[in-house]
mmCIF file of C-alpha atoms in Angstrom:
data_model
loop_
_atom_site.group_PDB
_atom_site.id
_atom_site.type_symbol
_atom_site.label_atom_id
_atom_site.label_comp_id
_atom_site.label_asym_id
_atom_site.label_seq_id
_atom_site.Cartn_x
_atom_site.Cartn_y
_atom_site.Cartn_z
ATOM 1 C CA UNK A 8 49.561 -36.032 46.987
ATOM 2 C CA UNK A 9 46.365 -33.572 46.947
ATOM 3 C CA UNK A 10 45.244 -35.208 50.018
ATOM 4 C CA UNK A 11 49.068 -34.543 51.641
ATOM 5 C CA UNK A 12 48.829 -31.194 50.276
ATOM 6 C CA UNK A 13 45.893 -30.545 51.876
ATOM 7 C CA UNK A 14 46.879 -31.856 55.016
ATOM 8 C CA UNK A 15 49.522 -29.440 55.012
ATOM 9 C CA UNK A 16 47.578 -26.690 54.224
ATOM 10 C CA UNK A 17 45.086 -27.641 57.139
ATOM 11 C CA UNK A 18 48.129 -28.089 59.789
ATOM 12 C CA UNK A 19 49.630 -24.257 59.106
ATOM 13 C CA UNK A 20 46.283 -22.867 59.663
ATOM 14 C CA UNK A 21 45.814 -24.892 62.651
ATOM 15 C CA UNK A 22 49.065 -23.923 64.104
ATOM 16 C CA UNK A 23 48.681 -20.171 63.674
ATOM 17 C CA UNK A 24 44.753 -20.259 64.807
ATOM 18 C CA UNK A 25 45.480 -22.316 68.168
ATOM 19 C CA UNK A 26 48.043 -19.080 68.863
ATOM 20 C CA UNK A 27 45.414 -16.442 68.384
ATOM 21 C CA UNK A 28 46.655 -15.264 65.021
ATOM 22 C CA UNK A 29 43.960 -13.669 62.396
ATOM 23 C CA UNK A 30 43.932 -15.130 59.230
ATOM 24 C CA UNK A 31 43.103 -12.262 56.109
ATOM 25 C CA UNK A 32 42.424 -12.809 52.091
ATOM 26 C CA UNK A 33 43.891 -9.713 50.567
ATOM 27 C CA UNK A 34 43.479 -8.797 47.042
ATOM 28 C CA UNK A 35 45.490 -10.459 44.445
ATOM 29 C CA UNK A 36 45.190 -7.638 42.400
ATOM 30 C CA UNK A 37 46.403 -3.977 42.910
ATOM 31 C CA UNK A 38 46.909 -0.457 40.994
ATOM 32 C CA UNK A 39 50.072 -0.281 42.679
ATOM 33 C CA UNK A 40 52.746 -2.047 44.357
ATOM 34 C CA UNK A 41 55.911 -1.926 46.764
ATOM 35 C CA UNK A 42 58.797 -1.280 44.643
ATOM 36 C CA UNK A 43 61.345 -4.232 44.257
ATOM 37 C CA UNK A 44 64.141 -4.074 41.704
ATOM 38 C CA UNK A 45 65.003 -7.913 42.360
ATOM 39 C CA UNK A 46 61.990 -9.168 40.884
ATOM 40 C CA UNK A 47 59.268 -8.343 37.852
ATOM 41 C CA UNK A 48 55.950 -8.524 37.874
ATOM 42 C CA UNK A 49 52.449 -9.319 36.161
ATOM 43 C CA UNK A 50 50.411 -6.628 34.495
ATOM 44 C CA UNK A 51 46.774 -6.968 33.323
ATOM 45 C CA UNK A 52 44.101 -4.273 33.143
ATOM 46 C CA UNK A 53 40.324 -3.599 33.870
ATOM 47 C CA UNK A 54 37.888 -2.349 31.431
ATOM 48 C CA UNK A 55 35.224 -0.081 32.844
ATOM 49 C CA UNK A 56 31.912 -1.520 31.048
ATOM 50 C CA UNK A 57 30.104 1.096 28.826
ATOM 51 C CA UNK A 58 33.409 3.205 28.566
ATOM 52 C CA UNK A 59 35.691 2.058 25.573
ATOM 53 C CA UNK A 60 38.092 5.002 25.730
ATOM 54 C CA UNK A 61 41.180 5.340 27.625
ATOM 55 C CA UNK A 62 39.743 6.455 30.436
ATOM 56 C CA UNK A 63 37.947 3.413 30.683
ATOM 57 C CA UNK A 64 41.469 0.720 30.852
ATOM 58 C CA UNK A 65 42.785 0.689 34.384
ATOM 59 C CA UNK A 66 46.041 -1.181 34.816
ATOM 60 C CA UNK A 67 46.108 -3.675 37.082
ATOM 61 C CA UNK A 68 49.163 -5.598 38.466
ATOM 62 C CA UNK A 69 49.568 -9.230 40.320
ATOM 63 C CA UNK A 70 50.854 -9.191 43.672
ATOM 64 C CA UNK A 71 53.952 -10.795 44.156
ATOM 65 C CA UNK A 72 52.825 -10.939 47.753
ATOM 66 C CA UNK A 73 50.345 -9.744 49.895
ATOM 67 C CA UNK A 74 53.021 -7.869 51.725
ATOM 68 C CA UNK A 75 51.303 -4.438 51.286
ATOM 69 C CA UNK A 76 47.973 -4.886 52.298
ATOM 70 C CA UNK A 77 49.101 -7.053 55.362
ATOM 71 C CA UNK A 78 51.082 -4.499 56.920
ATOM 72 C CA UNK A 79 47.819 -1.495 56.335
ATOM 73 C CA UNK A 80 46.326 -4.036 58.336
ATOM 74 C CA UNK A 81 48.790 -4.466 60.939
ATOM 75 C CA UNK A 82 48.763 -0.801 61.298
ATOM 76 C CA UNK A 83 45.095 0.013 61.142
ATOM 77 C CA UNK A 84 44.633 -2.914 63.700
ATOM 78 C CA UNK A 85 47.669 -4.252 65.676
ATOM 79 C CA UNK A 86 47.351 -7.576 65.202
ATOM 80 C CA UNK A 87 49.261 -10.435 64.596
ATOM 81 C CA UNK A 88 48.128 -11.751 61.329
ATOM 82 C CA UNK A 89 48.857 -14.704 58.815
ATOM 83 C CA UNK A 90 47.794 -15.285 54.669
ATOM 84 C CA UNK A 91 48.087 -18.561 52.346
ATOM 85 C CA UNK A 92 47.962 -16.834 49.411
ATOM 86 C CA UNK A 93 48.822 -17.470 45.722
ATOM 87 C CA UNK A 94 51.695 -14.815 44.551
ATOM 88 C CA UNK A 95 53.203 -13.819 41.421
ATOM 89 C CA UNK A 96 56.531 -13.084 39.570
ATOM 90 C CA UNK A 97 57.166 -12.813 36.388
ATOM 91 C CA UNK A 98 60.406 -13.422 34.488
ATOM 92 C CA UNK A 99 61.467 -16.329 37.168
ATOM 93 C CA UNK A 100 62.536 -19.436 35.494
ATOM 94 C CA UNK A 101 60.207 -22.459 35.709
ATOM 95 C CA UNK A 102 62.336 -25.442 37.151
ATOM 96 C CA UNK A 103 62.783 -27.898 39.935
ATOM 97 C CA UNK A 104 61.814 -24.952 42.735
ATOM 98 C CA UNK A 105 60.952 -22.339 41.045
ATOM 99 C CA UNK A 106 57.617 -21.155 39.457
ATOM 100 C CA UNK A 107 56.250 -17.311 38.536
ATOM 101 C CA UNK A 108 53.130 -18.712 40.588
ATOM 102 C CA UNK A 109 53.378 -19.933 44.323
ATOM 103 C CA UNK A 110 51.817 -20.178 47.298
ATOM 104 C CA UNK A 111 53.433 -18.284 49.829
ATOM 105 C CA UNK A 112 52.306 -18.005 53.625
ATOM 106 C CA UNK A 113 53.301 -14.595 55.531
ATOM 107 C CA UNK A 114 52.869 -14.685 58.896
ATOM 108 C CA UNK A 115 53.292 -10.985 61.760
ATOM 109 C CA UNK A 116 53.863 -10.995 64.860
ATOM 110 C CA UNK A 117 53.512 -8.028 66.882
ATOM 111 C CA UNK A 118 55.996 -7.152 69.511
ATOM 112 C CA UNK A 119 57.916 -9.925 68.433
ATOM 113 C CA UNK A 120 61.413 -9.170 67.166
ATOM 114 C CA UNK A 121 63.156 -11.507 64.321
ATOM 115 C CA UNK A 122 64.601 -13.588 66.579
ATOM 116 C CA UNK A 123 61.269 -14.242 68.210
ATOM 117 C CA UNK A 124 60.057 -15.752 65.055
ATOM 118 C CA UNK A 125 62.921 -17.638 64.215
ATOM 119 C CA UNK A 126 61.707 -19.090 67.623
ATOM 120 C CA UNK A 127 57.776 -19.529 66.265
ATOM 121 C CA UNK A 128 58.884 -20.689 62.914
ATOM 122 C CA UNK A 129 60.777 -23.642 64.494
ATOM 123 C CA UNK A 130 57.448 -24.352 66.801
ATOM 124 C CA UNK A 131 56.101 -24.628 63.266
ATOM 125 C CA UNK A 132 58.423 -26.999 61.707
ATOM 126 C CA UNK A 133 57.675 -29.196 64.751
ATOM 127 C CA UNK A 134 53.866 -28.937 64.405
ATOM 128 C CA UNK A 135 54.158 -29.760 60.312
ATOM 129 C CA UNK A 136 56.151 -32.853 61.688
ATOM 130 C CA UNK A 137 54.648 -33.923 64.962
ATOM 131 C CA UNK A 138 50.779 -33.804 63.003
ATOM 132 C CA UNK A 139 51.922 -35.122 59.803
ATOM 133 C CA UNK A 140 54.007 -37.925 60.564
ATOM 134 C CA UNK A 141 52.442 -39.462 63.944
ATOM 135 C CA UNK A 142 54.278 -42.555 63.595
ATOM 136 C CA UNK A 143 57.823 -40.861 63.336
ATOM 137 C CA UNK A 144 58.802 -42.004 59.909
ATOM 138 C CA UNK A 145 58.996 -37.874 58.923
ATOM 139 C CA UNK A 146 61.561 -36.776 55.924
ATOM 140 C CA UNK A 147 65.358 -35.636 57.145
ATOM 141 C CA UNK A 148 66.417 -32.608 57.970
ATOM 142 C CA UNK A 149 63.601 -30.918 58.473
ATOM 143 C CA UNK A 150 63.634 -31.139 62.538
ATOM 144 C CA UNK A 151 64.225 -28.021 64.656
ATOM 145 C CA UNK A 152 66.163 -26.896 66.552
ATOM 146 C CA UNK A 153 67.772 -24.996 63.422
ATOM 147 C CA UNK A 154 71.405 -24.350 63.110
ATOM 148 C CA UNK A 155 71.690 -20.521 63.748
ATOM 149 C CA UNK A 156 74.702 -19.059 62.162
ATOM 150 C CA UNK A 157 75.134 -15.141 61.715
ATOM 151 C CA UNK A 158 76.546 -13.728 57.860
ATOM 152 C CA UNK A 159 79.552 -12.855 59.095
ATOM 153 C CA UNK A 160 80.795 -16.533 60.602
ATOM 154 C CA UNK A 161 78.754 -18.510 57.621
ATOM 155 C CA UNK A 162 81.477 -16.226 55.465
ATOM 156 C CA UNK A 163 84.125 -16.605 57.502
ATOM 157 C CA UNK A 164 83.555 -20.344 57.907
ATOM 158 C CA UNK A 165 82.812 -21.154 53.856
ATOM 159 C CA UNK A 166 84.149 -18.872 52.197
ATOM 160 C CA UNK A 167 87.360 -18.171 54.284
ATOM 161 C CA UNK A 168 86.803 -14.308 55.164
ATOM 162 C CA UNK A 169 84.693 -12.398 57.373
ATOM 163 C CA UNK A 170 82.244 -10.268 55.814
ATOM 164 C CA UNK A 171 83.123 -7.738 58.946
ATOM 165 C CA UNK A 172 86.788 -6.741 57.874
ATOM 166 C CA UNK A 173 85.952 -6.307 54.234
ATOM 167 C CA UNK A 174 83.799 -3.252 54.011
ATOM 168 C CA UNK A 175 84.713 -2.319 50.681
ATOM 169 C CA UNK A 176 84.093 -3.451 46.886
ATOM 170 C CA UNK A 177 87.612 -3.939 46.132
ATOM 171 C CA UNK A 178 87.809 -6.742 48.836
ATOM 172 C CA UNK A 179 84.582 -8.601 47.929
ATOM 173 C CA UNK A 180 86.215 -8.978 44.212
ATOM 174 C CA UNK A 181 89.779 -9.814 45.405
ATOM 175 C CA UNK A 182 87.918 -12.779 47.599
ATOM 176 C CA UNK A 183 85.252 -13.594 44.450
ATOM 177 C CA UNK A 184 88.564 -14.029 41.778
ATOM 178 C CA UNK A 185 90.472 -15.893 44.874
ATOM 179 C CA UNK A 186 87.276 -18.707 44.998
ATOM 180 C CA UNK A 187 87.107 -18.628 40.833
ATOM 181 C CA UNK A 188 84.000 -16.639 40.586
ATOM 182 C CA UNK A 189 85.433 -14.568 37.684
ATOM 183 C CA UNK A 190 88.177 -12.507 36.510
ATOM 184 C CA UNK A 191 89.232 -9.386 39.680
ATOM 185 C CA UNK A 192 89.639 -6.934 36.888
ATOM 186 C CA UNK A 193 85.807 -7.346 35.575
ATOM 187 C CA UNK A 194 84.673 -7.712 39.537
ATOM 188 C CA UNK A 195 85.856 -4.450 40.547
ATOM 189 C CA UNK A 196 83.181 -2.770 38.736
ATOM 190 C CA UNK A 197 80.445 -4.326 40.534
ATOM 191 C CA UNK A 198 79.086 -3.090 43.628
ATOM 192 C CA UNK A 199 79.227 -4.346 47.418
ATOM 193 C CA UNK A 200 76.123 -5.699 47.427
ATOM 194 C CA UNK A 201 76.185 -7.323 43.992
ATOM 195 C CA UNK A 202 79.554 -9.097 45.144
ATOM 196 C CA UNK A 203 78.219 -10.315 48.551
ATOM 197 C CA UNK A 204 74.742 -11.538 46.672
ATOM 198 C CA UNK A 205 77.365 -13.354 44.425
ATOM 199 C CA UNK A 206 79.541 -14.791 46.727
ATOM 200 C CA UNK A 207 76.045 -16.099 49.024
ATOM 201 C CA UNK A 208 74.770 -17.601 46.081
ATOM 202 C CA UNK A 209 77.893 -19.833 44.930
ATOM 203 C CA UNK A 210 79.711 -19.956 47.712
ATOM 204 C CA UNK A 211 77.803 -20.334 51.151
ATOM 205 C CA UNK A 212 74.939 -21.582 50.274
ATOM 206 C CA UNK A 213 75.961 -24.793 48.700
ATOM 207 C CA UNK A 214 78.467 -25.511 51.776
ATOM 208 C CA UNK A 215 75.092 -24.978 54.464
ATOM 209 C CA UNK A 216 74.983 -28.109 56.176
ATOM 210 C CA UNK A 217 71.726 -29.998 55.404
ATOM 211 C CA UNK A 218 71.177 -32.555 58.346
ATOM 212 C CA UNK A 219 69.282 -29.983 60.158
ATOM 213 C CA UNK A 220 67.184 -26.394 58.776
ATOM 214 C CA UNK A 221 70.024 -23.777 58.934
ATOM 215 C CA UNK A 222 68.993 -20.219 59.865
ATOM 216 C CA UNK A 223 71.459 -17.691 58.265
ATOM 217 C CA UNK A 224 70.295 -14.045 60.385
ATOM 218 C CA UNK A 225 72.218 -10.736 60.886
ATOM 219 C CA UNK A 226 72.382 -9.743 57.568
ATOM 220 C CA UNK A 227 75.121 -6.791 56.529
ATOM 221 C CA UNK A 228 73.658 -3.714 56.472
ATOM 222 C CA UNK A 229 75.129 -2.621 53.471
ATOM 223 C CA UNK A 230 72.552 -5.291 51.997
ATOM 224 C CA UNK A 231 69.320 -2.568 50.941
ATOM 225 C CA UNK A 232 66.009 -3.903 52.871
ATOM 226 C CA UNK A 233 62.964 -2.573 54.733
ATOM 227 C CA UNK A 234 64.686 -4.366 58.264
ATOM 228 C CA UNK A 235 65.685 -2.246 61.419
ATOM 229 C CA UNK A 236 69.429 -2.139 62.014
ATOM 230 C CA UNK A 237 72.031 -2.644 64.599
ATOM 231 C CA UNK A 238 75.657 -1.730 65.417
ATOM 232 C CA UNK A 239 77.161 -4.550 67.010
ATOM 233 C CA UNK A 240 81.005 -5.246 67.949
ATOM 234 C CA UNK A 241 82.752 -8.173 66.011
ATOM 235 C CA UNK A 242 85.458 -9.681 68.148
ATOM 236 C CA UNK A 243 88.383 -10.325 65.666
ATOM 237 C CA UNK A 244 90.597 -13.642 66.104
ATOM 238 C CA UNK A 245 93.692 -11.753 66.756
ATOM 239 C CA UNK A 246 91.822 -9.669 69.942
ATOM 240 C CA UNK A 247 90.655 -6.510 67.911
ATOM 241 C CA UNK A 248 87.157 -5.073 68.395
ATOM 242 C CA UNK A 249 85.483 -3.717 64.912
ATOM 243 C CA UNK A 250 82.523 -2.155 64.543
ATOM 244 C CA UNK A 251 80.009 -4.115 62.249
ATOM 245 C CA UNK A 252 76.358 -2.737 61.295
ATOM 246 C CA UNK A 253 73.674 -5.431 60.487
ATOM 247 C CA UNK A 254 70.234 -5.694 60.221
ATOM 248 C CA UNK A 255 67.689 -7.683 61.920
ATOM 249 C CA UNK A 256 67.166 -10.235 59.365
ATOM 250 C CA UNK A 257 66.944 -14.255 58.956
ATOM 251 C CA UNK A 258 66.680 -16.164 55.909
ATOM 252 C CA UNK A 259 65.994 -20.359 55.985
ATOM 253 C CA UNK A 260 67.553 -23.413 54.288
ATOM 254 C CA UNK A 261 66.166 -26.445 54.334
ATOM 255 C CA UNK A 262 68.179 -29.661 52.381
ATOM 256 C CA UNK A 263 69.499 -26.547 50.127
ATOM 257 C CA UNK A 264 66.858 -25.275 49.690
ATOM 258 C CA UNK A 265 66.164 -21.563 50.623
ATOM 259 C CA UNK A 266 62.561 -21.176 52.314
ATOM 260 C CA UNK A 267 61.800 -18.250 54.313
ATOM 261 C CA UNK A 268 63.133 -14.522 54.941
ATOM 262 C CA UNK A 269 61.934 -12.344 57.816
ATOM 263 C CA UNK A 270 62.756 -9.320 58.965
ATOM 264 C CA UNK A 271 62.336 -6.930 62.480
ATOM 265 C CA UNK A 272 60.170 -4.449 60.813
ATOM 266 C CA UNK A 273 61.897 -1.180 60.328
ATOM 267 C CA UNK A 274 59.336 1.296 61.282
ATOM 268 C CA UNK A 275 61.220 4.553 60.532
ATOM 269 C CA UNK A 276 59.384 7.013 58.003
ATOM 270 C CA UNK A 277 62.272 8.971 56.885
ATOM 271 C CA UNK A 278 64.620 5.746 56.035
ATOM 272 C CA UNK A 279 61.629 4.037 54.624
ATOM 273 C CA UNK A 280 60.843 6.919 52.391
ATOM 274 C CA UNK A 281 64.471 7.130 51.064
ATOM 275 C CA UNK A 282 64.508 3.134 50.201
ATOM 276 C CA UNK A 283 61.170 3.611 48.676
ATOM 277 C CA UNK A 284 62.363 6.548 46.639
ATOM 278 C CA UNK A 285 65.906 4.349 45.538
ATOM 279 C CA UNK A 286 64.475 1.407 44.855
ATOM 280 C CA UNK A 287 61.293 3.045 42.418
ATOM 281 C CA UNK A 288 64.045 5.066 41.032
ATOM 282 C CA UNK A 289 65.779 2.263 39.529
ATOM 283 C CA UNK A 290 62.139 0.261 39.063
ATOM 284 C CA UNK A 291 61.318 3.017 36.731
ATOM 285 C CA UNK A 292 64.728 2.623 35.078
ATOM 286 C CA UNK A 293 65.295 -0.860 34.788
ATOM 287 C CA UNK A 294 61.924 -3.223 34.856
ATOM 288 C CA UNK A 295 60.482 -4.858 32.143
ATOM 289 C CA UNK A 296 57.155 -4.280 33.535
ATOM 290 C CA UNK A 297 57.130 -0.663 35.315
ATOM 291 C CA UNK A 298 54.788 0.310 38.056
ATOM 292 C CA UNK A 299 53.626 2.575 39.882
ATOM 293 C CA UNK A 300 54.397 2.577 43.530
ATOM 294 C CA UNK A 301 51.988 1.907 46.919
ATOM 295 C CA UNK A 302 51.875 5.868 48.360
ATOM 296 C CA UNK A 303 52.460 6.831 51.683
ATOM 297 C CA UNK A 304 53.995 3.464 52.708
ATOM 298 C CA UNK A 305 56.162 5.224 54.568
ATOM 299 C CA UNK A 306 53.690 6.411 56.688
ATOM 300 C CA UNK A 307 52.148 2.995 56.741
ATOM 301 C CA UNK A 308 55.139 1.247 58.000
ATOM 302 C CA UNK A 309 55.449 3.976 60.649
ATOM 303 C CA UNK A 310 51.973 3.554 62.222
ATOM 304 C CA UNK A 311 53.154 -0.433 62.889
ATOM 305 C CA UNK A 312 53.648 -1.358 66.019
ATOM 306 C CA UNK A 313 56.834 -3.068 66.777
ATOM 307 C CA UNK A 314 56.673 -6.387 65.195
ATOM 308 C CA UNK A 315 58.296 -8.886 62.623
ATOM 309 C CA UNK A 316 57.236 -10.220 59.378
ATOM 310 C CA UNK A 317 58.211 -13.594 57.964
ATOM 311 C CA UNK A 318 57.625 -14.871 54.405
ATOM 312 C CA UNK A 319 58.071 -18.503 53.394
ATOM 313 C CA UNK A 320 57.667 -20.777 50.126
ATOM 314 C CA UNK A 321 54.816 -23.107 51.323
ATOM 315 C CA UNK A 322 55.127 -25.173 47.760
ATOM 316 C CA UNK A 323 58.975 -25.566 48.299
ATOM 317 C CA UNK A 324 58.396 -26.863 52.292
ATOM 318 C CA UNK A 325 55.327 -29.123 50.841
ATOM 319 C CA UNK A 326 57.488 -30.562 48.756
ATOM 320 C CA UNK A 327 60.450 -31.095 51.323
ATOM 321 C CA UNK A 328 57.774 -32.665 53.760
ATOM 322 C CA UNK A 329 57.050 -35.108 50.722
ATOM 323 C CA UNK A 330 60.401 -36.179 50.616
ATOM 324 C CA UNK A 331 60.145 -34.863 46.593
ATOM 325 C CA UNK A 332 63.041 -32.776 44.820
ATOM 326 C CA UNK A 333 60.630 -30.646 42.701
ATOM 327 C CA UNK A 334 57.681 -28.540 42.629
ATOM 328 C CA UNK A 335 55.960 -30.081 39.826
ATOM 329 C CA UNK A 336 55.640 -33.511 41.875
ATOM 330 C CA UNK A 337 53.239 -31.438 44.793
ATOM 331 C CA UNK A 338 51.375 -29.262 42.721
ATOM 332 C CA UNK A 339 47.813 -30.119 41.775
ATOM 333 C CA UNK A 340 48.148 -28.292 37.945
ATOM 334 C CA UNK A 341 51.832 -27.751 37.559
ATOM 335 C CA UNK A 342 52.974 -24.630 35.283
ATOM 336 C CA UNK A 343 54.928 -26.794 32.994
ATOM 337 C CA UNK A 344 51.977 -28.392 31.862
ATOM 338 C CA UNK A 345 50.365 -24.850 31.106
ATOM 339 C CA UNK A 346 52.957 -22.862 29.556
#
């Protein structure tokens, strides 16, 4: 298994080298960080030598990815980019595919929309399988092309209703109470977002198909993320036009398992500056482990050039390639053995 895991390691750098993309190894630690409400993160601290005051501790936090320092360098430079790099989270259960340390791989591609790397990411999956498994005998369901299906027909086909016609909170909970997800009366309190994250979660993505990857993309835009945006017209069964904003976003399931999320980079300061501001706002509020947040990423983001940014669970794909069901069978020193 090391020597497979290595293998695999060697075959993503070899695909995104052969294609001209630089490969960086940014800090793992950082005095600040992108604000994220969904997840918590690691602190530590540096002590200045010779200075045992206050002044002297600076905190220090654990990336939970390199996200922040890859796009200053897509900015500074232009340049499509990719990182192997070990991330963390903290206050994520330790189980069959999950782990507060991973290896992630991020991979940019400038002027390149999401749908272009939808497009790489399957030249990828055929790489991984083509170089790994010569002789043909390669693990199911893994082989591109993916199943492309946008939010709105995954819901309409597996959960029964199109995201598109129900705009507000009170029809997310009538549809959530209708599939037994919990009493209407307590789901009216919750918000859009938090009933479409629950209805994804226990109702689509069990029903994905798993012969083949399945690429859910065109997220709702009521859904809060740093992805550029689109109006697009929904043609209703019954002939009706409606008017349905989404944003340029994919996420990837492999055999259930979720692997990858990119976005089309939203490069606008003002929007980016108003997410930023939302999302430390309730950071500050909420965490377990506040921080401060990465200044002037607005300004970052708008010096990109047009480009998209994918992020995907290298341990979880290792182990898929393996034809395993957990983490702990791929990894060298597994967590549970350490904690």
């Amino acid at each position: 298994m090391l020597a497979f895991r290595a293998s695999c390691l060697q075959t993503v750098r070899s695909f995104f080298i052969e294609r001209g993309y630089l490969e960086t190894d940014t800090p793992a630690l950082s005095p600040h960080l992108i604000p994220e409400t969904c997840l918590e993160v690691f602190q530590t601290e540096y002590r200045k030598p010779w200075q045992d005051t206050a002044e002297g501790v600076v905190p220090l936090y654990l990336v939970p990815s390199p996200e922040l320092y890859l796009k200053q360098i897509i900015a500074d430079h232009g340049v499509s980019l990719f990182q192997i790099s070990r991330c963390y989270r903290n206050a994520e259960s330790v189980g069959r595919i999950h782990s507060p340390e991973f290896t992630m791989l991020e991979y940019y591609t400038v002027h390149a929309d999401y749908t272009a790397s939808l497009d790489l990411t399957e030249e990828l999956f055929s790489f991984l399988l083509d170089t790994l498994f010569p002789n043909g005998h390669e693990p199911a369901g893994l082989r591109p092309p993916f199943i492309r299906i946008t939010m709105d027909d995954a819901f309409r086909t597996f959960a029964g209703f199109p995201l598109s016609e129900n705009p507000e909170p009170a029809d997310l909970a009538r549809h959530a109470a209708s599939l037994g997800l919990g009493n209407e009366e307590m789901l009216a309190a919750w918000s859009w977002d938090d009933l479409y994250e629950l209805l994804l979660v226990h109702t689509i993505e069990p029903a994905l198909p798993r012969d083949r990857p399945v690429a859910l993309i065109d997220y709702p835009a009521a859904v809060p993320c740093l992805a550029a945006e689109n109006t697009e017209t929904v043609k209703h069964p019954d002939g009706r036009r409606l008017r349905w904003n989404t944003r340029e976003r994919w996420e990837l399931y492999a055999g259930g398992v979720e692997l990858a999320n990119c976005y089309t980079e939203l490069r606008d300061a003002e929007r980016i500056r108003r997410y930023m501001e939302t999302e430390n706002r309730e950071k500050q509020k909420h965490a377990r482990v506040p921080h401060p947040a990465i200044p002037d990423f607005d300004q970052i983001c708008a010096r990109l050039p047009p480009c998209s940014g994918s992020a995907l669970g290298l341990d979880r794909l290792i182990m898929l390639l393996a034809g395993r069901s957990s983490l702990d069978s791929i990894l060298p020193f597994p967590l549970t053995d350490r904690i």
